Amino acid sequence: MSSSSSMDLLFTLILLASPVALAKSPPSLPAIFTFGDSIFDAGNNHFNKNCTAQADFPPYGSSFFHQPTGRFTNGRTVADFISQFIGLPLQKPFLELQMRILNGTLKCFPSNGINFASAGSGFLLDTNKVMGVTPIQTQLHQFQTLVEQNQIEKSIIQESLFLLESGSNDIFNYFLPFQTTTLSPDDYVDAMLTQVNKTIDQIYKLGARRIAIFSLGPVGCVPARALLPNAPTNKCFGKMNYPGAIAVFGAVYGITHRFQTYPARYGFTDVSNACCGGGTLGGLKQCGREGYKICNNPNEFMFWDFYHPTERTYHLMSKALWNGNKNKIRPFNLMALATNFTF
């Protein structure tokens, strides 16, 4: 599939719920199953001792959980807020649940869903492979195994919400100086789209019908761009945003772009620097590592660390995706997908 023919697939947050019809009385949504990278990771990497991409140390988690949870922000993620909007308990990371079942402290997987996301992962298998992250393909295999072993009730899968977000690490790594690839930007995106299509197909075949695919934000605007040779620090790195302009930018890009364009309207005083980090833009040192600095009020910052938004940014994004209009999410918002549709 070419990037141009896939424009509608990833240009916005896509909701796949087929076939659906408006319900007269809202059904209860039993569970959320989440796949992706650090934007969604609820702690899987913490329970993967072979993984070096970690956020299981202070001050991560300080604003809401008051302790590190493995989430790459100071509090909740979009997946957490969506769970709360629906009225579900927050989903636990798969590797934590698996460990507890194996050691006998948990009898079965919970009924409110599971978080499979792994920080640093991407749609491409080689993305951050040396860091020991869990790629999307493995995350889906973990889910598939549970379904095949009847550890997840098949009756709830069709009624559950599936959240999928990935790709930013693939894009960022394309521009790292020590990465070698012979693919052009368009071919690289096409390779990503091939994996996206396979992912959607696999989830659908396993019974999922309420699927929300989150498009990428402006990767070239994160503070970590200061790590890249010749990347500007006084504006976003336009070259980095180009590869996905046709295929992988959408609702999330538009939402965050509004935050950056009208920061005061959304209560931000800084939409460029990391609240927690070090060096230029706070993007040269990970939050919590030796020598880091932290801002006084994370709620005024769009970015928490060198790559990830603050909890407040996630909250604003979540509200836009939950009940926003078609300029923010289409063909309908997450509230409609979660509460007003039946099969």
XYZ file of C-alpha atoms in Angstrom, residues 96-108:
13
model
C 3.305 -7.625 35.905
C 0.126 -9.686 35.653
C 1.992 -12.608 34.099
C 4.570 -12.539 36.885
C 1.903 -12.483 39.594
C 0.029 -15.397 38.027
C 3.235 -17.413 37.795
C 4.159 -16.755 41.439
C 0.626 -17.466 42.653
C -0.289 -13.996 43.926
C -2.957 -13.633 41.215
C -5.339 -16.323 40.021
C -6.335 -14.977 36.625
